[in-house]
Coordinates of C-alpha atoms in Angstrom, one line a residue:
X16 CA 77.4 116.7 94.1
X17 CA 74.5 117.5 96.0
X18 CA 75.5 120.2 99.1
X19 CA 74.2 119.2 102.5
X20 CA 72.3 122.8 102.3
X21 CA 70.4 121.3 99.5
X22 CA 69.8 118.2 101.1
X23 CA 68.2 119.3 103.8
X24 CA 66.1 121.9 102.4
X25 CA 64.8 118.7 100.5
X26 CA 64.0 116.6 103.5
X27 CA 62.3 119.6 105.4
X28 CA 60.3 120.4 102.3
X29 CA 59.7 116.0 102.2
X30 CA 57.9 116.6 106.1
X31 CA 56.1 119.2 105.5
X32 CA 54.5 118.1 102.2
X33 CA 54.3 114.6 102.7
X34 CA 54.3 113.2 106.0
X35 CA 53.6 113.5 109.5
X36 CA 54.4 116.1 111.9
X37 CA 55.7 116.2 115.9
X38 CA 53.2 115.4 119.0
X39 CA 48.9 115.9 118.3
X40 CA 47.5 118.9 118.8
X41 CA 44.3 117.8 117.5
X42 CA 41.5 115.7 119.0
X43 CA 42.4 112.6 120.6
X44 CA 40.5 109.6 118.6
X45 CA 38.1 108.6 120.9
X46 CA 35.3 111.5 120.1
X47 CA 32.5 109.5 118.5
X48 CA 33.0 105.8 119.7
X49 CA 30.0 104.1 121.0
X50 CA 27.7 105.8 118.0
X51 CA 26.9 104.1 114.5
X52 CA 29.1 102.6 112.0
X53 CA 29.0 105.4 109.2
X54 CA 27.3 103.0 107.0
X55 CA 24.0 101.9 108.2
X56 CA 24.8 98.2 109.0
X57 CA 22.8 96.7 112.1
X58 CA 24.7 95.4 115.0
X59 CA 25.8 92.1 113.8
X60 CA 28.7 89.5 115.1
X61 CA 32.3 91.1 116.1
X62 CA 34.4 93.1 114.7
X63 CA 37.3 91.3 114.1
X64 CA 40.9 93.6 113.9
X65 CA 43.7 91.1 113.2
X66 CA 47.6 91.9 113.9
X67 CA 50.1 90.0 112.5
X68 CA 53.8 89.9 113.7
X69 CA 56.7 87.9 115.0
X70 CA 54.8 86.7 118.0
X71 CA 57.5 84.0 118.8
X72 CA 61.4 83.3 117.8
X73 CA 64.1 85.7 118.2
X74 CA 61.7 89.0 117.2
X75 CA 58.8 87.8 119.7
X76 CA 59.5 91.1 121.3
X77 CA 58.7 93.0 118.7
X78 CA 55.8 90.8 117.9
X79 CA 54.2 90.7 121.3
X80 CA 54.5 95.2 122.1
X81 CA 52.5 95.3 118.6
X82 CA 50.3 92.9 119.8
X83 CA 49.7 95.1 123.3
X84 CA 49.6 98.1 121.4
X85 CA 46.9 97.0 119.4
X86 CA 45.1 95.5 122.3
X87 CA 45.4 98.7 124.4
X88 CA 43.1 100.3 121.4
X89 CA 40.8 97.3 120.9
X90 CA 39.6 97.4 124.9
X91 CA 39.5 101.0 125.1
X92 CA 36.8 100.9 122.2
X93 CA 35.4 98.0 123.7
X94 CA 34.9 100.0 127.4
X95 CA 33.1 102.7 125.4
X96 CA 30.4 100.0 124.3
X97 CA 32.2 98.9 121.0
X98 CA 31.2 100.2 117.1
X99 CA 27.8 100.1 116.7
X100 CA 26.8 98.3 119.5
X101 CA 29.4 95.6 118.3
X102 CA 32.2 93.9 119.7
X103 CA 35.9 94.9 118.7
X104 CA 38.1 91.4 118.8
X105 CA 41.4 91.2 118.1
X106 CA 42.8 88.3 116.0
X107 CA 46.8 87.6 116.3
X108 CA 48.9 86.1 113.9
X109 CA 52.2 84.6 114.2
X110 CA 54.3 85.5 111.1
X111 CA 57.8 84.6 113.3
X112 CA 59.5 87.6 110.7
X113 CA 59.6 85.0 108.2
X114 CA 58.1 85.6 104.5
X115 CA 56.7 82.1 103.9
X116 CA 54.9 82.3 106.9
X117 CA 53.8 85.6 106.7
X118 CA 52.0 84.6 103.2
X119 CA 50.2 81.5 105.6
X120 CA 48.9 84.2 107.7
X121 CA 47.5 86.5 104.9
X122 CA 46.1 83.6 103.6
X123 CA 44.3 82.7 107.0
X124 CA 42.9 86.7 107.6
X125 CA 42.1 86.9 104.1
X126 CA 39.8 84.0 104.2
X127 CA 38.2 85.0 107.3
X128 CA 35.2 87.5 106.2
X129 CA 34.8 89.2 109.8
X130 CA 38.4 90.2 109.4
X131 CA 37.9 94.1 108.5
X132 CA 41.6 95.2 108.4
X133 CA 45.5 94.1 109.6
X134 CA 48.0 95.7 112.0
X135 CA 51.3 94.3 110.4
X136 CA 53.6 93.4 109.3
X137 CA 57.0 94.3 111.0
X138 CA 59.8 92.6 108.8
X139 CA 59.7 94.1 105.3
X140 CA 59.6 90.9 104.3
X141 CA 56.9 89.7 105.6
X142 CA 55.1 92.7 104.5
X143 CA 56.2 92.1 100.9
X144 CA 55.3 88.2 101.0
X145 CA 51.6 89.2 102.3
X146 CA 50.7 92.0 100.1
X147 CA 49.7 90.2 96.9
X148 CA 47.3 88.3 98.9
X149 CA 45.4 91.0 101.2
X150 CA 45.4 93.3 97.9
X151 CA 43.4 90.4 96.1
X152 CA 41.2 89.6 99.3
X153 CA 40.6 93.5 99.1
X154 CA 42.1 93.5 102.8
X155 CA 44.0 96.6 104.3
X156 CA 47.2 95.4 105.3
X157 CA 48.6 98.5 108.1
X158 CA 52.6 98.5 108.6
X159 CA 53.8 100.2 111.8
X160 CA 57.2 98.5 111.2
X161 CA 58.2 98.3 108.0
X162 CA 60.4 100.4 105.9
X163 CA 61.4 98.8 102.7
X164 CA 60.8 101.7 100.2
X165 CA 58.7 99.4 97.6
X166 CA 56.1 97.6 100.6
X167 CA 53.3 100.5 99.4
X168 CA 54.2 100.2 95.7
X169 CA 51.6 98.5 93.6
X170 CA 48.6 98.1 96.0
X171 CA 46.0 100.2 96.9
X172 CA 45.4 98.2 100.3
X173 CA 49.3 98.7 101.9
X174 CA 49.4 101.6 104.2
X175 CA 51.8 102.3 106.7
X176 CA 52.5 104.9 109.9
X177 CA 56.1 104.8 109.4
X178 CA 59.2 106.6 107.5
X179 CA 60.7 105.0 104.3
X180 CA 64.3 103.7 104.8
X181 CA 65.4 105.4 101.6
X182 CA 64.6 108.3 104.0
X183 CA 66.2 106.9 106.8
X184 CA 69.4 106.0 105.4
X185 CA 69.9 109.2 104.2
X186 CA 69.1 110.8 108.1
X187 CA 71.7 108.0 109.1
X188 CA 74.6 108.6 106.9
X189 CA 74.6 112.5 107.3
X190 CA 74.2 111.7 111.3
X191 CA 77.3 109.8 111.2
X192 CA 79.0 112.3 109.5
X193 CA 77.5 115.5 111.6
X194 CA 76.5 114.4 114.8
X195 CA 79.8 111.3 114.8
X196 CA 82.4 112.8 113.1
X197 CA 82.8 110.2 110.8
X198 CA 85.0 110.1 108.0
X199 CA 85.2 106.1 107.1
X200 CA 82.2 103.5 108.1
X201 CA 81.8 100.0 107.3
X202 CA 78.7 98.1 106.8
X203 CA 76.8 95.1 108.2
X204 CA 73.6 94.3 106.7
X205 CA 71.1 91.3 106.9
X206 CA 70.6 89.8 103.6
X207 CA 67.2 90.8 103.4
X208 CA 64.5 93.2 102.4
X209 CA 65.6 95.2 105.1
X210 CA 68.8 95.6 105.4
X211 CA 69.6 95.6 101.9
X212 CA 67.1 98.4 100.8
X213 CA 68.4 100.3 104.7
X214 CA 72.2 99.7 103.1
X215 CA 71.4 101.0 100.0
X216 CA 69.9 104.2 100.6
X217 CA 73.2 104.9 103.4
X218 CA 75.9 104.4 101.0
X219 CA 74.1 106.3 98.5
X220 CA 73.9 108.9 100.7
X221 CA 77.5 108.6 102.0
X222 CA 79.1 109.6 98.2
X223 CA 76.8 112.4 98.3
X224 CA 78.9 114.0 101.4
X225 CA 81.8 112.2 100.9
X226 CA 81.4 109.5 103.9
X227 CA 83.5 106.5 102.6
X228 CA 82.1 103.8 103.1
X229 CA 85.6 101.3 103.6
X230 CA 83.9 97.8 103.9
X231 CA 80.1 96.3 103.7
X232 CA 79.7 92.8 104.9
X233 CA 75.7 90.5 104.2
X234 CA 74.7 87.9 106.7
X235 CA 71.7 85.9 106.8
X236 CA 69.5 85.6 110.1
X237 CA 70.7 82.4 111.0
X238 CA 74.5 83.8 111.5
X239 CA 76.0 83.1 114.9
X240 CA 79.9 84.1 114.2
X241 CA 80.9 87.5 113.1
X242 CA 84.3 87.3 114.1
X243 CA 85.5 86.6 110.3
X244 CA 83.6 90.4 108.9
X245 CA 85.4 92.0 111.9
X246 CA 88.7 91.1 111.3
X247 CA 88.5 92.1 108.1
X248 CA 87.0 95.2 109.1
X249 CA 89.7 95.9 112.1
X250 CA 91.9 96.1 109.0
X251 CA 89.7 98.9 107.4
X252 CA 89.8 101.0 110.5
X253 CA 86.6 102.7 110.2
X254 CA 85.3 105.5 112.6
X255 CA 81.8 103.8 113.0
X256 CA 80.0 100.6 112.1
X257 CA 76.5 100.8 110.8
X258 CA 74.4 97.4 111.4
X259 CA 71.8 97.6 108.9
X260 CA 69.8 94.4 110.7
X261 CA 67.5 93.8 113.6
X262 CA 68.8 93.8 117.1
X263 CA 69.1 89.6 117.2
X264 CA 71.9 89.7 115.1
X265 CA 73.0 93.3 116.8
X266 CA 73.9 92.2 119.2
X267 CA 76.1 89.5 118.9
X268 CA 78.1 91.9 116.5
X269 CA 78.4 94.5 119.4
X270 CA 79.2 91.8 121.7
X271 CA 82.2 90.3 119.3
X272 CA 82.9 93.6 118.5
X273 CA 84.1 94.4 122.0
X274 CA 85.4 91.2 122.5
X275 CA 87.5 91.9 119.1
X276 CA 89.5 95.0 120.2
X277 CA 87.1 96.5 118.3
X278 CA 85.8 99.7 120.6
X279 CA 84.5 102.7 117.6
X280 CA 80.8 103.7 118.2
X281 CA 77.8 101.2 116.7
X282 CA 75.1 102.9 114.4
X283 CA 71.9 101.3 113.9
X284 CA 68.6 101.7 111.8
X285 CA 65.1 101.4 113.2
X286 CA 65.7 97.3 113.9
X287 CA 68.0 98.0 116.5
X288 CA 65.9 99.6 118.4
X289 CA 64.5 96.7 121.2
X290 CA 65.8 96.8 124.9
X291 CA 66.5 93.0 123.6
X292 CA 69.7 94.4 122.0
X293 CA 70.3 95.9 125.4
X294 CA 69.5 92.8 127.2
X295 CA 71.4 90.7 125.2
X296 CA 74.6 92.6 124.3
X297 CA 75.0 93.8 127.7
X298 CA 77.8 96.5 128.4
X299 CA 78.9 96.3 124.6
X300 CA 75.9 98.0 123.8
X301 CA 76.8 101.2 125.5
X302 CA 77.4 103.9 123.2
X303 CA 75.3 102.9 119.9
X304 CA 73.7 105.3 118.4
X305 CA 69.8 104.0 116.3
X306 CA 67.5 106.0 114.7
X307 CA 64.0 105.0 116.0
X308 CA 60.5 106.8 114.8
X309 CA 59.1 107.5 118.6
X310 CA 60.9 108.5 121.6
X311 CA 58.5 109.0 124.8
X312 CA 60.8 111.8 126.1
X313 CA 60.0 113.8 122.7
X314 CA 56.5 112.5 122.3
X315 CA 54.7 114.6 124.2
X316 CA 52.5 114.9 127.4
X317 CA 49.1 113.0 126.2
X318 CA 52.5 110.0 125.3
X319 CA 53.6 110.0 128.6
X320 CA 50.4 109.4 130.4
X321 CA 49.5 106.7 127.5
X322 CA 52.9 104.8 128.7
X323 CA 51.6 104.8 132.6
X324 CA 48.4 103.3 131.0
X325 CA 49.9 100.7 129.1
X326 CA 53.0 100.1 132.0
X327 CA 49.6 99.5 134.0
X328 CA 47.8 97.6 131.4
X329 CA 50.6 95.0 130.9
X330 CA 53.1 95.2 133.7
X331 CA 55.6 96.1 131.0
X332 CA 57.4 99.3 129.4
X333 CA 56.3 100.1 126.0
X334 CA 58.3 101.2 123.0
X335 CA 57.8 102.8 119.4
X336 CA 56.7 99.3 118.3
X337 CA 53.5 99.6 120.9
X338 CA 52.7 103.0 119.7
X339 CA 52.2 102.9 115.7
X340 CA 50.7 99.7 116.7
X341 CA 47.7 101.6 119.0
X342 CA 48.1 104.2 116.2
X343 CA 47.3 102.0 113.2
X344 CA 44.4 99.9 115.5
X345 CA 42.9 103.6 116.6
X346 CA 42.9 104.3 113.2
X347 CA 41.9 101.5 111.2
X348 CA 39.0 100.9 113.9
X349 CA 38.0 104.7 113.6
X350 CA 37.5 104.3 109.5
X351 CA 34.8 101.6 110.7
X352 CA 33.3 103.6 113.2
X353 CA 32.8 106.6 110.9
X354 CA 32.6 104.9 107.5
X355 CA 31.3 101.2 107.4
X356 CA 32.0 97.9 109.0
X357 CA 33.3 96.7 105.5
X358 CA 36.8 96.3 104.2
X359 CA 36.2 98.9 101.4
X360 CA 34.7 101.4 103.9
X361 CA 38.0 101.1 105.5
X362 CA 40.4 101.5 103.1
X363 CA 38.7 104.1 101.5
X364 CA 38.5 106.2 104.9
X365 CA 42.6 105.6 105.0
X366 CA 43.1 106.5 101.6
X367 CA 41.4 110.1 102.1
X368 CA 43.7 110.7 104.8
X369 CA 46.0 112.4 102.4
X370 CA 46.9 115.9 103.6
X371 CA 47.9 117.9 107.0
X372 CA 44.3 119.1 107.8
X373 CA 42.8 115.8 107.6
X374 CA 45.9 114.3 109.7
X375 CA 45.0 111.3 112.0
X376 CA 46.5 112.8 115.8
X377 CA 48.5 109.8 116.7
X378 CA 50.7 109.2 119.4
X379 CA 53.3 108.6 117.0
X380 CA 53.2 112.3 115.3
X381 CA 49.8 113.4 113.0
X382 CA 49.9 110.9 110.2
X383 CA 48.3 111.3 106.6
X384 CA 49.3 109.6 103.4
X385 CA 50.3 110.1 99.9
X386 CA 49.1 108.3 97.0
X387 CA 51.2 105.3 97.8
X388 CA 49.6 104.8 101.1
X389 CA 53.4 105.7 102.4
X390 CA 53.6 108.5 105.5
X391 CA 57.2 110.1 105.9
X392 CA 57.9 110.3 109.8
X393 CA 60.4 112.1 111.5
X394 CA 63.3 110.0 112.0
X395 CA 64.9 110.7 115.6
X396 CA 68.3 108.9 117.1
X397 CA 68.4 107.4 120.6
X398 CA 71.7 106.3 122.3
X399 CA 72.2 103.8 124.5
X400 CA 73.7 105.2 128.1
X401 CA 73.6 103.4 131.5
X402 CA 72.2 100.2 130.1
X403 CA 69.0 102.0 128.4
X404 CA 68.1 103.7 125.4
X405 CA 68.0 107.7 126.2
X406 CA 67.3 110.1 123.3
X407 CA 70.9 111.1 121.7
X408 CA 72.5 114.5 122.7
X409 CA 71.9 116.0 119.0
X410 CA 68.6 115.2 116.7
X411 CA 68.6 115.5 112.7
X412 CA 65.0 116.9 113.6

C-alpha cells in the first residue's frame, strides 16, 4: 500500500522533473518572426501547417476550437510578414474522431511535401491510427488532446502539450476521494483508447487508497440508451459516477441519470470538458466535477487578454482545446522560424525542448519534453455551476 503522502510527493517530484509548469514568465513567442528561417533556405512557396481533428460529427466542437486556435497563431505570424518572407497556410483535416479516417488524413498530409508539421490529433485513437504513417513520412504529428499513455511510445515524430491519463486518473481518483468524499464509485467508460486507458489508470489508483470501485460499465460511441448500466448501478449505490468518455455520450448519461432517480455528483476526465456537455445535458449537468489541463481564470493575465483576442477573432469563447492548439501552432511554427523550413528541422527543434530552462512559454503552462516526446501538465478540476464550467472550489494543484 502506497500512502497518499507518498503519492503525492511522487506527482510533485513528476512536475517538477518532467513537465510543464503554471502561467509564462518568459518571453512571449513572437520575438524573432519576420527574420530568416534558421536554415538558409530562400523564400520559396507557403508554409503549409496542417491540423487535423473532428471537424464535423458529434466532436465538431472540439475539432473546429483546435482549428481556431491554430488559425489565431498562423495570422498572427502571417501579420508580422510570415517566416522568411514566406507565407504561413494552414491545412485542415477532417478526422471526425474516428481511427480509419484519421489514417486517410495522415495519408493525405504525409504525401503533401509543403506540409512541415501537424496540430492533432484529439481522440487517442486517431492519434494511434496516424502515427505509423507520419513517423514513416518523417512528419511531426503535435497532440494537444490526446492522453492515451502509449500515443508517444515508439516514434520519434509524436509530441504532445498535454498530461498523460495514467496521470490523470490517478489526480481523478484521489479527487473523488479528498475533494468528494467518496467512498464507492462506479464506472462508465467508452470502449476506446480513451476511456479504457482513463479507466485503467482510476481504478488502479482507487485500491491504492482504498476507493471501491462498486461497478464499471463499456459503451461504444454509437450508444443512445444508458438506462440498462444505471439500473444496475442504482443497485450499487455509489457516492459518485466517473464517465471515462467524451462529453457526446456525457451527456445523455447525466441527462438519464437525473431522469433515473439517480442524483450523486458526475466526475469526468479531460473529454468532458466542452460547453457541448453543458448544452446538451442541460440542468443535469449541474454539479459534475472534470479535470481539464487549462482554465482561463487560473491561466494568467497575458490568457485573459489572448481570450478577448480570439472572442474578437471568431465571435466565439475559447476553451483549453483552442489554447494547446495556438500552443502547438506557436511552437511548431517557431522550430521553422529558428531552425529550417524542413520537417527534420522541426522535429529536431521540438525534441531539444527537453528541460525547464529551455521551456516553450505557452499559454497553456511552459512546456518541454522528455524523451518520449510526452509533457506532464498540471491537471486542474472545473465544476459545472449556473449552467457554465467555473474552476472547482478545491484544486489537486
Amino acid at each position: 500500500m502506497i500512502s497518499s503522502r507518498t503519492v503525492l510527493v511522487f506527482l510533485v517530484g513528476l512536475l517538477v522533473s518532467t513537465g510543464c509548469g503554471g502561467p509564462p514568465t518568459g518571453p512571449a513567442p513572437d520575438a524573432g518572426l519576420g527574420g530568416g528561417t534558421g536554415g538558409g533556405s530562400a523564400p520559396a512557396g507557403a508554409i503549409v501547417l496542417g491540423v487535423a481533428g473532428p471537424m464535423t460529427g458529434d466532436l465538431a466542437q472540439v475539432g473546429k476550437m483546435m482549428e481556431r486556435g491554430a488559425k489565431m497563431r498562423v495570422d498572427e505570424v502571417n501579420a508580422k510578414g510570415g517566416i522568411g518572407g514566406r507565407k504561413v497556410e494552414l491545412e485542415v483535416g477532417d478526422d471526425t474522431g474516428n481511427p480509419k479516417e484519421a489514417s486517410t488524413v495522415a495519408q493525405k498530409f504525409a504525401s503533401n511535401p509543403a506540409v512541415l508539421a501537424v496540430v492533432g490529433h484529439y481522440n487517442s485513437s486517431c492519434s494511434l491510427a496516424g502515427k505509423p504513417i507520419y513517423k514513416e513520412a518523417g512528419l511531426v504529428e503535435f497532440s494537444s488532446g490526446s492522453t492515451n499513455p502509449t500515443v508517444c511510445e515508439g516514434s520519434d515524430w509524436t509530441f504532445r502539450n498535454i498530461y498523460r491519463d495514467d496521470f490523470q486518473g490517478q489526480m481523478l481518483a484521489r479527487y473523488a476521494k479528498q475533494h468528494m468524499g467518496a467512498a464507492r464509485v462506479a464506472v462508465f467508460y467508452d470502449n476506446d483508447d480513451y476511456g479504457i486507458g482513463l479507466k485503467t489508470a482510476f481504478e488502479e489508483e482507487a485500491k491504492k487508497i482504498a476507493l471501491e470501485v462498486v461497478a464499471a460499465q463499456s459503451y461504444e460511441r454509437d450508444t443512445v440508451d444508458f438506462r440498462p448500466q444505471l439500473s444496475t448501478f442504482m443497485a450499487k449505490r455509489p457516492d459518485v459516477i466517473l464517465v471515462s468518455g467524451l462529453f457526446s455520450q456525457a451527456a445523455k448519461i447525466a441527462s438519464q441519470a437525473r431522469e433515473s432517480g439517480l442524483a450523486v455528483p458526475l466526475l469526468g476526465g479531460d473529454g468532458v470538458f466542452s460547453d457541448e456537455y453543458i448544452k446538451n445535458a442541460g440542468a443535469a449537468a449541474e454539479n459534475t466535477y472534470v479535470s481539464t489541463p487549462f482554465l482561463f481564470e487560473l491561466g494568467g493575465e497575458r490568457a485573459r487578454a489572448w481570450h478577448g483576442d480570439f472572442k474578437k477573432a471568431f465571435g466565439a469563447e475559447p476553451d483549453a482545446w483552442a489554447v494547446l492548439a495556438y500552443d502547438a501552432a506557436a511552437l511548431l511554427l517557431q522550430g521553422v522560424e529558428k531552425a529550417g523550413a524542413t520537417r527534420k528541422a522541426v522535429r529536431d527543434y521540438v525534441a531539444a525542448i527537453d528541460s525547464k530552462e529551455k521551456a516553450f512559454p505557452g499559454l497553456g503552462g511552459a512546456t518541454y519534453f522528455d524523451k518520449n516526446g510526452d509533457c506532464l501538465k498540471p491537471v486542474h478540476m472545473a465544476l459545472v455551476k449556473g449552467s457554465k464550467f467555473v474552476p472547482a472550489p478545491k484544486q489537486m494543484n
